[in-house]
Amino acid sequence: REHVERHIKASGSQYSIAKAAGIDPIGLSRWRRGEREITLDTAGRLALALGLDLQPTKNKSAKIDK
């Protein structure tokens, strides 16, 4: 989440990041507010749109690398 927040602050547009990732901007907003979770697929789309890589960790959660 911190990477998405940083990119939104830098670009000024949650909408453009959501569109670049091919996801619903309202869904992204709800995730940012902690109202919903996102799927691994959505996390991967966001990572790709932001130029990041998802890396698995030992506890089976995703880690985002620059």
mmJSON file of the N, C-alpha and C atoms, coordinates in Angstrom:
{"data_MODEL":{"atom_site":{
"group_PDB":["ATOM","ATOM","ATOM","ATOM","ATOM","ATOM","ATOM","ATOM","ATOM","ATOM","ATOM","ATOM","ATOM","ATOM","ATOM","ATOM","ATOM","ATOM","ATOM","ATOM","ATOM","ATOM","ATOM","ATOM","ATOM","ATOM","ATOM","ATOM","ATOM","ATOM","ATOM","ATOM","ATOM","ATOM","ATOM","ATOM","ATOM","ATOM","ATOM","ATOM","ATOM","ATOM","ATOM","ATOM","ATOM","ATOM","ATOM","ATOM","ATOM","ATOM","ATOM","ATOM","ATOM","ATOM","ATOM","ATOM","ATOM","ATOM","ATOM","ATOM","ATOM","ATOM","ATOM","ATOM","ATOM","ATOM","ATOM","ATOM","ATOM","ATOM","ATOM","ATOM","ATOM","ATOM","ATOM","ATOM","ATOM","ATOM","ATOM","ATOM","ATOM","ATOM","ATOM","ATOM","ATOM","ATOM","ATOM","ATOM","ATOM","ATOM","ATOM","ATOM","ATOM","ATOM","ATOM","ATOM","ATOM","ATOM","ATOM","ATOM","ATOM","ATOM","ATOM","ATOM","ATOM","ATOM","ATOM","ATOM","ATOM","ATOM","ATOM","ATOM","ATOM","ATOM","ATOM","ATOM","ATOM","ATOM","ATOM","ATOM","ATOM","ATOM","ATOM","ATOM","ATOM","ATOM","ATOM","ATOM","ATOM","ATOM","ATOM","ATOM","ATOM","ATOM","ATOM","ATOM","ATOM","ATOM","ATOM","ATOM","ATOM","ATOM","ATOM","ATOM","ATOM","ATOM","ATOM","ATOM","ATOM","ATOM","ATOM","ATOM","ATOM","ATOM","ATOM","ATOM","ATOM","ATOM","ATOM","ATOM","ATOM","ATOM","ATOM","ATOM","ATOM","ATOM","ATOM","ATOM","ATOM","ATOM","ATOM","ATOM","ATOM","ATOM","ATOM","ATOM","ATOM","ATOM","ATOM","ATOM","ATOM","ATOM","ATOM","ATOM","ATOM","ATOM","ATOM","ATOM","ATOM","ATOM","ATOM","ATOM","ATOM","ATOM","ATOM","ATOM","ATOM","ATOM"],
"id":[1,2,3,4,5,6,7,8,9,10,11,12,13,14,15,16,17,18,19,20,21,22,23,24,25,26,27,28,29,30,31,32,33,34,35,36,37,38,39,40,41,42,43,44,45,46,47,48,49,50,51,52,53,54,55,56,57,58,59,60,61,62,63,64,65,66,67,68,69,70,71,72,73,74,75,76,77,78,79,80,81,82,83,84,85,86,87,88,89,90,91,92,93,94,95,96,97,98,99,100,101,102,103,104,105,106,107,108,109,110,111,112,113,114,115,116,117,118,119,120,121,122,123,124,125,126,127,128,129,130,131,132,133,134,135,136,137,138,139,140,141,142,143,144,145,146,147,148,149,150,151,152,153,154,155,156,157,158,159,160,161,162,163,164,165,166,167,168,169,170,171,172,173,174,175,176,177,178,179,180,181,182,183,184,185,186,187,188,189,190,191,192,193,194,195,196,197,198],
"type_symbol":["N","C","C","N","C","C","N","C","C","N","C","C","N","C","C","N","C","C","N","C","C","N","C","C","N","C","C","N","C","C","N","C","C","N","C","C","N","C","C","N","C","C","N","C","C","N","C","C","N","C","C","N","C","C","N","C","C","N","C","C","N","C","C","N","C","C","N","C","C","N","C","C","N","C","C","N","C","C","N","C","C","N","C","C","N","C","C","N","C","C","N","C","C","N","C","C","N","C","C","N","C","C","N","C","C","N","C","C","N","C","C","N","C","C","N","C","C","N","C","C","N","C","C","N","C","C","N","C","C","N","C","C","N","C","C","N","C","C","N","C","C","N","C","C","N","C","C","N","C","C","N","C","C","N","C","C","N","C","C","N","C","C","N","C","C","N","C","C","N","C","C","N","C","C","N","C","C","N","C","C","N","C","C","N","C","C","N","C","C","N","C","C","N","C","C","N","C","C"],
"label_atom_id":["N","CA","C","N","CA","C","N","CA","C","N","CA","C","N","CA","C","N","CA","C","N","CA","C","N","CA","C","N","CA","C","N","CA","C","N","CA","C","N","CA","C","N","CA","C","N","CA","C","N","CA","C","N","CA","C","N","CA","C","N","CA","C","N","CA","C","N","CA","C","N","CA","C","N","CA","C","N","CA","C","N","CA","C","N","CA","C","N","CA","C","N","CA","C","N","CA","C","N","CA","C","N","CA","C","N","CA","C","N","CA","C","N","CA","C","N","CA","C","N","CA","C","N","CA","C","N","CA","C","N","CA","C","N","CA","C","N","CA","C","N","CA","C","N","CA","C","N","CA","C","N","CA","C","N","CA","C","N","CA","C","N","CA","C","N","CA","C","N","CA","C","N","CA","C","N","CA","C","N","CA","C","N","CA","C","N","CA","C","N","CA","C","N","CA","C","N","CA","C","N","CA","C","N","CA","C","N","CA","C","N","CA","C","N","CA","C","N","CA","C","N","CA","C","N","CA","C","N","CA","C"],
"label_alt_id":[null,null,null,null,null,null,null,null,null,null,null,null,null,null,null,null,null,null,null,null,null,null,null,null,null,null,null,null,null,null,null,null,null,null,null,null,null,null,null,null,null,null,null,null,null,null,null,null,null,null,null,null,null,null,null,null,null,null,null,null,null,null,null,null,null,null,null,null,null,null,null,null,null,null,null,null,null,null,null,null,null,null,null,null,null,null,null,null,null,null,null,null,null,null,null,null,null,null,null,null,null,null,null,null,null,null,null,null,null,null,null,null,null,null,null,null,null,null,null,null,null,null,null,null,null,null,null,null,null,null,null,null,null,null,null,null,null,null,null,null,null,null,null,null,null,null,null,null,null,null,null,null,null,null,null,null,null,null,null,null,null,null,null,null,null,null,null,null,null,null,null,null,null,null,null,null,null,null,null,null,null,null,null,null,null,null,null,null,null,null,null,null,null,null,null,null,null,null],
"label_comp_id":["ARG","ARG","ARG","GLU","GLU","GLU","HIS","HIS","HIS","VAL","VAL","VAL","GLU","GLU","GLU","ARG","ARG","ARG","HIS","HIS","HIS","ILE","ILE","ILE","LYS","LYS","LYS","ALA","ALA","ALA","SER","SER","SER","GLY","GLY","GLY","SER","SER","SER","GLN","GLN","GLN","TYR","TYR","TYR","SER","SER","SER","ILE","ILE","ILE","ALA","ALA","ALA","LYS","LYS","LYS","ALA","ALA","ALA","ALA","ALA","ALA","GLY","GLY","GLY","ILE","ILE","ILE","ASP","ASP","ASP","PRO","PRO","PRO","ILE","ILE","ILE","GLY","GLY","GLY","LEU","LEU","LEU","SER","SER","SER","ARG","ARG","ARG","TRP","TRP","TRP","ARG","ARG","ARG","ARG","ARG","ARG","GLY","GLY","GLY","GLU","GLU","GLU","ARG","ARG","ARG","GLU","GLU","GLU","ILE","ILE","ILE","THR","THR","THR","LEU","LEU","LEU","ASP","ASP","ASP","THR","THR","THR","ALA","ALA","ALA","GLY","GLY","GLY","ARG","ARG","ARG","LEU","LEU","LEU","ALA","ALA","ALA","LEU","LEU","LEU","ALA","ALA","ALA","LEU","LEU","LEU","GLY","GLY","GLY","LEU","LEU","LEU","ASP","ASP","ASP","LEU","LEU","LEU","GLN","GLN","GLN","PRO","PRO","PRO","THR","THR","THR","LYS","LYS","LYS","ASN","ASN","ASN","LYS","LYS","LYS","SER","SER","SER","ALA","ALA","ALA","LYS","LYS","LYS","ILE","ILE","ILE","ASP","ASP","ASP","LYS","LYS","LYS"],
"label_asym_id":["A","A","A","A","A","A","A","A","A","A","A","A","A","A","A","A","A","A","A","A","A","A","A","A","A","A","A","A","A","A","A","A","A","A","A","A","A","A","A","A","A","A","A","A","A","A","A","A","A","A","A","A","A","A","A","A","A","A","A","A","A","A","A","A","A","A","A","A","A","A","A","A","A","A","A","A","A","A","A","A","A","A","A","A","A","A","A","A","A","A","A","A","A","A","A","A","A","A","A","A","A","A","A","A","A","A","A","A","A","A","A","A","A","A","A","A","A","A","A","A","A","A","A","A","A","A","A","A","A","A","A","A","A","A","A","A","A","A","A","A","A","A","A","A","A","A","A","A","A","A","A","A","A","A","A","A","A","A","A","A","A","A","A","A","A","A","A","A","A","A","A","A","A","A","A","A","A","A","A","A","A","A","A","A","A","A","A","A","A","A","A","A","A","A","A","A","A","A"],
"label_entity_id":["1","1","1","1","1","1","1","1","1","1","1","1","1","1","1","1","1","1","1","1","1","1","1","1","1","1","1","1","1","1","1","1","1","1","1","1","1","1","1","1","1","1","1","1","1","1","1","1","1","1","1","1","1","1","1","1","1","1","1","1","1","1","1","1","1","1","1","1","1","1","1","1","1","1","1","1","1","1","1","1","1","1","1","1","1","1","1","1","1","1","1","1","1","1","1","1","1","1","1","1","1","1","1","1","1","1","1","1","1","1","1","1","1","1","1","1","1","1","1","1","1","1","1","1","1","1","1","1","1","1","1","1","1","1","1","1","1","1","1","1","1","1","1","1","1","1","1","1","1","1","1","1","1","1","1","1","1","1","1","1","1","1","1","1","1","1","1","1","1","1","1","1","1","1","1","1","1","1","1","1","1","1","1","1","1","1","1","1","1","1","1","1","1","1","1","1","1","1"],
"label_seq_id":[1,1,1,2,2,2,3,3,3,4,4,4,5,5,5,6,6,6,7,7,7,8,8,8,9,9,9,10,10,10,11,11,11,12,12,12,13,13,13,14,14,14,15,15,15,16,16,16,17,17,17,18,18,18,19,19,19,20,20,20,21,21,21,22,22,22,23,23,23,24,24,24,25,25,25,26,26,26,27,27,27,28,28,28,29,29,29,30,30,30,31,31,31,32,32,32,33,33,33,34,34,34,35,35,35,36,36,36,37,37,37,38,38,38,39,39,39,40,40,40,41,41,41,42,42,42,43,43,43,44,44,44,45,45,45,46,46,46,47,47,47,48,48,48,49,49,49,50,50,50,51,51,51,52,52,52,53,53,53,54,54,54,55,55,55,56,56,56,57,57,57,58,58,58,59,59,59,60,60,60,61,61,61,62,62,62,63,63,63,64,64,64,65,65,65,66,66,66],
"pdbx_PDB_ins_code":[null,null,null,null,null,null,null,null,null,null,null,null,null,null,null,null,null,null,null,null,null,null,null,null,null,null,null,null,null,null,null,null,null,null,null,null,null,null,null,null,null,null,null,null,null,null,null,null,null,null,null,null,null,null,null,null,null,null,null,null,null,null,null,null,null,null,null,null,null,null,null,null,null,null,null,null,null,null,null,null,null,null,null,null,null,null,null,null,null,null,null,null,null,null,null,null,null,null,null,null,null,null,null,null,null,null,null,null,null,null,null,null,null,null,null,null,null,null,null,null,null,null,null,null,null,null,null,null,null,null,null,null,null,null,null,null,null,null,null,null,null,null,null,null,null,null,null,null,null,null,null,null,null,null,null,null,null,null,null,null,null,null,null,null,null,null,null,null,null,null,null,null,null,null,null,null,null,null,null,null,null,null,null,null,null,null,null,null,null,null,null,null,null,null,null,null,null,null],
"Cartn_x":[0.817,0.0,0.868,1.966,2.823,3.384,3.677,4.188,3.108,1.885,0.777,0.564,0.56,0.366,1.449,2.677,3.793,3.619,3.208,3.015,1.818,0.782,-0.373,0.008,0.766,1.209,2.1,2.961,3.876,3.138,2.181,1.484,0.243,-0.303,-1.499,-2.775,-2.718,-3.92,-4.092,-5.006,-5.386,-6.048,-6.838,-7.563,-6.601,-5.529,-4.598,-3.863,-3.544,-2.883,-3.846,-5.095,-6.096,-6.304,-6.413,-6.621,-5.411,-4.203,-2.983,-2.905,-3.427,-3.416,-4.602,-5.562,-6.738,-7.681,-7.732,-8.622,-9.599,-10.641,-11.669,-11.134,-11.191,-10.707,-11.43,-12.718,-13.458,-12.951,-12.665,-12.093,-10.736,-9.919,-8.608,-8.796,-9.733,-10.013,-10.449,-11.307,-11.77,-10.626,-9.737,-8.58,-7.672,-7.451,-6.604,-7.163,-8.484,-9.127,-9.25,-8.816,-8.884,-10.248,-11.111,-12.463,-12.556,-11.532,-11.548,-10.119,-9.984,-8.701,-8.601,-7.417,-7.257,-6.73,-6.983,-6.505,-5.044,-4.407,-3.031,-2.948,-3.964,-4.007,-4.02,-4.85,-4.92,-3.61,-3.012,-1.716,-0.67,-0.711,0.219,0.005,-1.251,-1.554,-1.057,-1.28,-0.787,0.737,1.371,2.832,3.359,2.777,3.204,3.019,1.873,1.598,2.555,3.052,3.957,5.419,5.692,7.072,7.723,6.917,7.409,7.252,7.942,7.836,7.276,6.381,5.906,6.834,7.252,8.119,7.489,7.352,6.787,7.749,7.199,8.008,7.716,8.453,8.278,6.901,6.26,4.951,3.817,4.136,3.173,2.471,2.924,2.364,3.272,2.787,3.561,4.412,5.591,6.48,6.686,6.629,6.82,8.223,8.968,10.31,10.317,11.205,11.373,12.158],
"Cartn_y":[-1.184,0.0,1.258,1.216,2.405,2.81,1.839,2.157,2.844,2.369,2.982,4.405,4.596,5.934,6.895,6.422,7.27,7.666,6.74,7.034,7.962,7.798,8.684,10.101,10.238,11.572,12.205,11.396,11.92,12.288,11.473,11.719,12.578,12.56,13.332,12.713,11.461,10.892,9.406,9.107,7.727,7.134,7.948,7.502,7.011,7.759,7.36,6.068,5.874,4.629,3.454,3.643,2.577,2.22,3.22,2.96,2.262,2.692,2.055,0.597,0.3,-1.071,-1.885,-1.213,-1.924,-2.353,-1.554,-1.881,-0.736,-1.012,-0.034,1.027,2.303,3.359,3.383,3.053,3.021,1.888,0.742,-0.372,-0.016,0.697,1.135,2.088,2.988,3.927,3.201,2.22,1.448,0.677,0.14,-0.575,0.385,1.562,2.561,2.985,3.026,3.411,2.241,1.064,-0.109,-0.754,-0.43,-0.978,-2.323,-2.701,-3.988,-4.45,-5.717,-6.303,-6.371,-6.612,-6.813,-8.217,-8.709,-10.037,-9.957,-11.098,-11.149,-10.654,-10.96,-10.483,-8.952,-8.337,-6.877,-6.287,-6.901,-6.434,-6.507,-7.586,-7.728,-6.664,-6.351,-5.297,-3.935,-3.656,-2.394,-2.333,-3.423,-3.463,-3.219,-3.873,-3.695,-2.247,-1.665,-0.279,0.704,0.346,1.226,0.879,-0.117,-0.508,-1.26,-2.003,-2.777,-4.262,-5.091,-6.547,-7.102,-8.074,-8.807,-9.976,-10.15,-11.262,-12.026,-13.352,-14.122,-14.152,-14.241,-14.37,-15.717,-16.083,-17.385,-17.555,-16.463,-16.592,-16.526,-16.716,-16.787,-15.466,-14.383,-13.08,-12.463,-11.455,-10.833,-9.7,-9.568,-8.471,-7.682,-6.362,-5.531,-4.958,-5.189,-4.651,-3.599,-2.639,-1.615,-2.152],
"Cartn_z":[0.0,0.0,0.0,0.723,0.802,-0.558,-1.413,-2.752,-3.591,-3.489,-4.229,-3.73,-2.42,-1.86,-2.345,-2.344,-2.798,-4.261,-5.095,-6.517,-6.748,-5.977,-6.114,-5.708,-4.633,-4.215,-5.272,-5.884,-6.907,-8.192,-8.583,-9.85,-9.666,-8.46,-8.185,-8.706,-9.183,-9.777,-9.483,-8.588,-8.32,-9.553,-10.231,-11.425,-12.502,-12.763,-13.828,-13.482,-12.206,-11.795,-11.942,-11.527,-11.655,-13.117,-13.971,-15.398,-16.015,-15.644,-16.167,-15.74,-14.54,-14.023,-14.533,-15.158,-15.648,-14.542,-13.479,-12.36,-12.129,-11.366,-11.07,-10.104,-10.46,-9.562,-8.213,-8.206,-6.944,-6.051,-6.658,-5.895,-5.308,-6.082,-5.586,-4.406,-4.521,-3.438,-2.168,-2.313,-1.15,-0.501,-1.304,-0.765,-0.011,-0.579,0.075,1.423,1.541,2.799,3.773,3.35,4.219,4.28,3.323,3.311,2.608,1.879,1.181,0.942,0.666,0.309,-1.209,-1.716,-3.149,-3.4,-4.588,-4.954,-5.377,-5.449,-5.92,-7.361,-8.155,-9.536,-9.578,-8.75,-8.712,-8.211,-7.203,-6.703,-7.809,-8.596,-9.71,-10.773,-11.061,-12.044,-11.56,-10.273,-9.715,-9.763,-9.374,-9.395,-10.805,-11.784,-13.17,-13.625,-13.303,-13.696,-13.03,-11.832,-11.099,-11.309,-12.147,-12.412,-11.271,-10.512,-9.378,-9.656,-8.862,-8.97,-7.676,-7.781,-6.601,-6.366,-5.132,-4.77,-3.613,-3.736,-2.617,-1.437,-0.248,0.953,1.587,2.614,3.248,3.879,4.302,4.946,3.919,2.641,1.549,1.232,1.826,1.451,0.406,-0.256,-1.318,-0.783,-1.333,-1.004,-2.294,-2.212,-3.402,-3.378,-4.45,-4.602,-5.691,-5.527,-6.562,-7.711],
"occupancy":[1.0,1.0,1.0,1.0,1.0,1.0,1.0,1.0,1.0,1.0,1.0,1.0,1.0,1.0,1.0,1.0,1.0,1.0,1.0,1.0,1.0,1.0,1.0,1.0,1.0,1.0,1.0,1.0,1.0,1.0,1.0,1.0,1.0,1.0,1.0,1.0,1.0,1.0,1.0,1.0,1.0,1.0,1.0,1.0,1.0,1.0,1.0,1.0,1.0,1.0,1.0,1.0,1.0,1.0,1.0,1.0,1.0,1.0,1.0,1.0,1.0,1.0,1.0,1.0,1.0,1.0,1.0,1.0,1.0,1.0,1.0,1.0,1.0,1.0,1.0,1.0,1.0,1.0,1.0,1.0,1.0,1.0,1.0,1.0,1.0,1.0,1.0,1.0,1.0,1.0,1.0,1.0,1.0,1.0,1.0,1.0,1.0,1.0,1.0,1.0,1.0,1.0,1.0,1.0,1.0,1.0,1.0,1.0,1.0,1.0,1.0,1.0,1.0,1.0,1.0,1.0,1.0,1.0,1.0,1.0,1.0,1.0,1.0,1.0,1.0,1.0,1.0,1.0,1.0,1.0,1.0,1.0,1.0,1.0,1.0,1.0,1.0,1.0,1.0,1.0,1.0,1.0,1.0,1.0,1.0,1.0,1.0,1.0,1.0,1.0,1.0,1.0,1.0,1.0,1.0,1.0,1.0,1.0,1.0,1.0,1.0,1.0,1.0,1.0,1.0,1.0,1.0,1.0,1.0,1.0,1.0,1.0,1.0,1.0,1.0,1.0,1.0,1.0,1.0,1.0,1.0,1.0,1.0,1.0,1.0,1.0,1.0,1.0,1.0,1.0,1.0,1.0,1.0,1.0,1.0,1.0,1.0,1.0],
"B_iso_or_equiv":[0.0,0.0,0.0,0.0,0.0,0.0,0.0,0.0,0.0,0.0,0.0,0.0,0.0,0.0,0.0,0.0,0.0,0.0,0.0,0.0,0.0,0.0,0.0,0.0,0.0,0.0,0.0,0.0,0.0,0.0,0.0,0.0,0.0,0.0,0.0,0.0,0.0,0.0,0.0,0.0,0.0,0.0,0.0,0.0,0.0,0.0,0.0,0.0,0.0,0.0,0.0,0.0,0.0,0.0,0.0,0.0,0.0,0.0,0.0,0.0,0.0,0.0,0.0,0.0,0.0,0.0,0.0,0.0,0.0,0.0,0.0,0.0,0.0,0.0,0.0,0.0,0.0,0.0,0.0,0.0,0.0,0.0,0.0,0.0,0.0,0.0,0.0,0.0,0.0,0.0,0.0,0.0,0.0,0.0,0.0,0.0,0.0,0.0,0.0,0.0,0.0,0.0,0.0,0.0,0.0,0.0,0.0,0.0,0.0,0.0,0.0,0.0,0.0,0.0,0.0,0.0,0.0,0.0,0.0,0.0,0.0,0.0,0.0,0.0,0.0,0.0,0.0,0.0,0.0,0.0,0.0,0.0,0.0,0.0,0.0,0.0,0.0,0.0,0.0,0.0,0.0,0.0,0.0,0.0,0.0,0.0,0.0,0.0,0.0,0.0,0.0,0.0,0.0,0.0,0.0,0.0,0.0,0.0,0.0,0.0,0.0,0.0,0.0,0.0,0.0,0.0,0.0,0.0,0.0,0.0,0.0,0.0,0.0,0.0,0.0,0.0,0.0,0.0,0.0,0.0,0.0,0.0,0.0,0.0,0.0,0.0,0.0,0.0,0.0,0.0,0.0,0.0,0.0,0.0,0.0,0.0,0.0,0.0],
"pdbx_formal_charge":[null,null,null,null,null,null,null,null,null,null,null,null,null,null,null,null,null,null,null,null,null,null,null,null,null,null,null,null,null,null,null,null,null,null,null,null,null,null,null,null,null,null,null,null,null,null,null,null,null,null,null,null,null,null,null,null,null,null,null,null,null,null,null,null,null,null,null,null,null,null,null,null,null,null,null,null,null,null,null,null,null,null,null,null,null,null,null,null,null,null,null,null,null,null,null,null,null,null,null,null,null,null,null,null,null,null,null,null,null,null,null,null,null,null,null,null,null,null,null,null,null,null,null,null,null,null,null,null,null,null,null,null,null,null,null,null,null,null,null,null,null,null,null,null,null,null,null,null,null,null,null,null,null,null,null,null,null,null,null,null,null,null,null,null,null,null,null,null,null,null,null,null,null,null,null,null,null,null,null,null,null,null,null,null,null,null,null,null,null,null,null,null,null,null,null,null,null,null],
"auth_seq_id":[1,1,1,2,2,2,3,3,3,4,4,4,5,5,5,6,6,6,7,7,7,8,8,8,9,9,9,10,10,10,11,11,11,12,12,12,13,13,13,14,14,14,15,15,15,16,16,16,17,17,17,18,18,18,19,19,19,20,20,20,21,21,21,22,22,22,23,23,23,24,24,24,25,25,25,26,26,26,27,27,27,28,28,28,29,29,29,30,30,30,31,31,31,32,32,32,33,33,33,34,34,34,35,35,35,36,36,36,37,37,37,38,38,38,39,39,39,40,40,40,41,41,41,42,42,42,43,43,43,44,44,44,45,45,45,46,46,46,47,47,47,48,48,48,49,49,49,50,50,50,51,51,51,52,52,52,53,53,53,54,54,54,55,55,55,56,56,56,57,57,57,58,58,58,59,59,59,60,60,60,61,61,61,62,62,62,63,63,63,64,64,64,65,65,65,66,66,66],
"auth_comp_id":["ARG","ARG","ARG","GLU","GLU","GLU","HIS","HIS","HIS","VAL","VAL","VAL","GLU","GLU","GLU","ARG","ARG","ARG","HIS","HIS","HIS","ILE","ILE","ILE","LYS","LYS","LYS","ALA","ALA","ALA","SER","SER","SER","GLY","GLY","GLY","SER","SER","SER","GLN","GLN","GLN","TYR","TYR","TYR","SER","SER","SER","ILE","ILE","ILE","ALA","ALA","ALA","LYS","LYS","LYS","ALA","ALA","ALA","ALA","ALA","ALA","GLY","GLY","GLY","ILE","ILE","ILE","ASP","ASP","ASP","PRO","PRO","PRO","ILE","ILE","ILE","GLY","GLY","GLY","LEU","LEU","LEU","SER","SER","SER","ARG","ARG","ARG","TRP","TRP","TRP","ARG","ARG","ARG","ARG","ARG","ARG","GLY","GLY","GLY","GLU","GLU","GLU","ARG","ARG","ARG","GLU","GLU","GLU","ILE","ILE","ILE","THR","THR","THR","LEU","LEU","LEU","ASP","ASP","ASP","THR","THR","THR","ALA","ALA","ALA","GLY","GLY","GLY","ARG","ARG","ARG","LEU","LEU","LEU","ALA","ALA","ALA","LEU","LEU","LEU","ALA","ALA","ALA","LEU","LEU","LEU","GLY","GLY","GLY","LEU","LEU","LEU","ASP","ASP","ASP","LEU","LEU","LEU","GLN","GLN","GLN","PRO","PRO","PRO","THR","THR","THR","LYS","LYS","LYS","ASN","ASN","ASN","LYS","LYS","LYS","SER","SER","SER","ALA","ALA","ALA","LYS","LYS","LYS","ILE","ILE","ILE","ASP","ASP","ASP","LYS","LYS","LYS"],
"auth_asym_id":["A","A","A","A","A","A","A","A","A","A","A","A","A","A","A","A","A","A","A","A","A","A","A","A","A","A","A","A","A","A","A","A","A","A","A","A","A","A","A","A","A","A","A","A","A","A","A","A","A","A","A","A","A","A","A","A","A","A","A","A","A","A","A","A","A","A","A","A","A","A","A","A","A","A","A","A","A","A","A","A","A","A","A","A","A","A","A","A","A","A","A","A","A","A","A","A","A","A","A","A","A","A","A","A","A","A","A","A","A","A","A","A","A","A","A","A","A","A","A","A","A","A","A","A","A","A","A","A","A","A","A","A","A","A","A","A","A","A","A","A","A","A","A","A","A","A","A","A","A","A","A","A","A","A","A","A","A","A","A","A","A","A","A","A","A","A","A","A","A","A","A","A","A","A","A","A","A","A","A","A","A","A","A","A","A","A","A","A","A","A","A","A","A","A","A","A","A","A"],
"auth_atom_id":["N","CA","C","N","CA","C","N","CA","C","N","CA","C","N","CA","C","N","CA","C","N","CA","C","N","CA","C","N","CA","C","N","CA","C","N","CA","C","N","CA","C","N","CA","C","N","CA","C","N","CA","C","N","CA","C","N","CA","C","N","CA","C","N","CA","C","N","CA","C","N","CA","C","N","CA","C","N","CA","C","N","CA","C","N","CA","C","N","CA","C","N","CA","C","N","CA","C","N","CA","C","N","CA","C","N","CA","C","N","CA","C","N","CA","C","N","CA","C","N","CA","C","N","CA","C","N","CA","C","N","CA","C","N","CA","C","N","CA","C","N","CA","C","N","CA","C","N","CA","C","N","CA","C","N","CA","C","N","CA","C","N","CA","C","N","CA","C","N","CA","C","N","CA","C","N","CA","C","N","CA","C","N","CA","C","N","CA","C","N","CA","C","N","CA","C","N","CA","C","N","CA","C","N","CA","C","N","CA","C","N","CA","C","N","CA","C","N","CA","C","N","CA","C","N","CA","C","N","CA","C"],
"pdbx_PDB_model_num":[1,1,1,1,1,1,1,1,1,1,1,1,1,1,1,1,1,1,1,1,1,1,1,1,1,1,1,1,1,1,1,1,1,1,1,1,1,1,1,1,1,1,1,1,1,1,1,1,1,1,1,1,1,1,1,1,1,1,1,1,1,1,1,1,1,1,1,1,1,1,1,1,1,1,1,1,1,1,1,1,1,1,1,1,1,1,1,1,1,1,1,1,1,1,1,1,1,1,1,1,1,1,1,1,1,1,1,1,1,1,1,1,1,1,1,1,1,1,1,1,1,1,1,1,1,1,1,1,1,1,1,1,1,1,1,1,1,1,1,1,1,1,1,1,1,1,1,1,1,1,1,1,1,1,1,1,1,1,1,1,1,1,1,1,1,1,1,1,1,1,1,1,1,1,1,1,1,1,1,1,1,1,1,1,1,1,1,1,1,1,1,1,1,1,1,1,1,1]
}}}
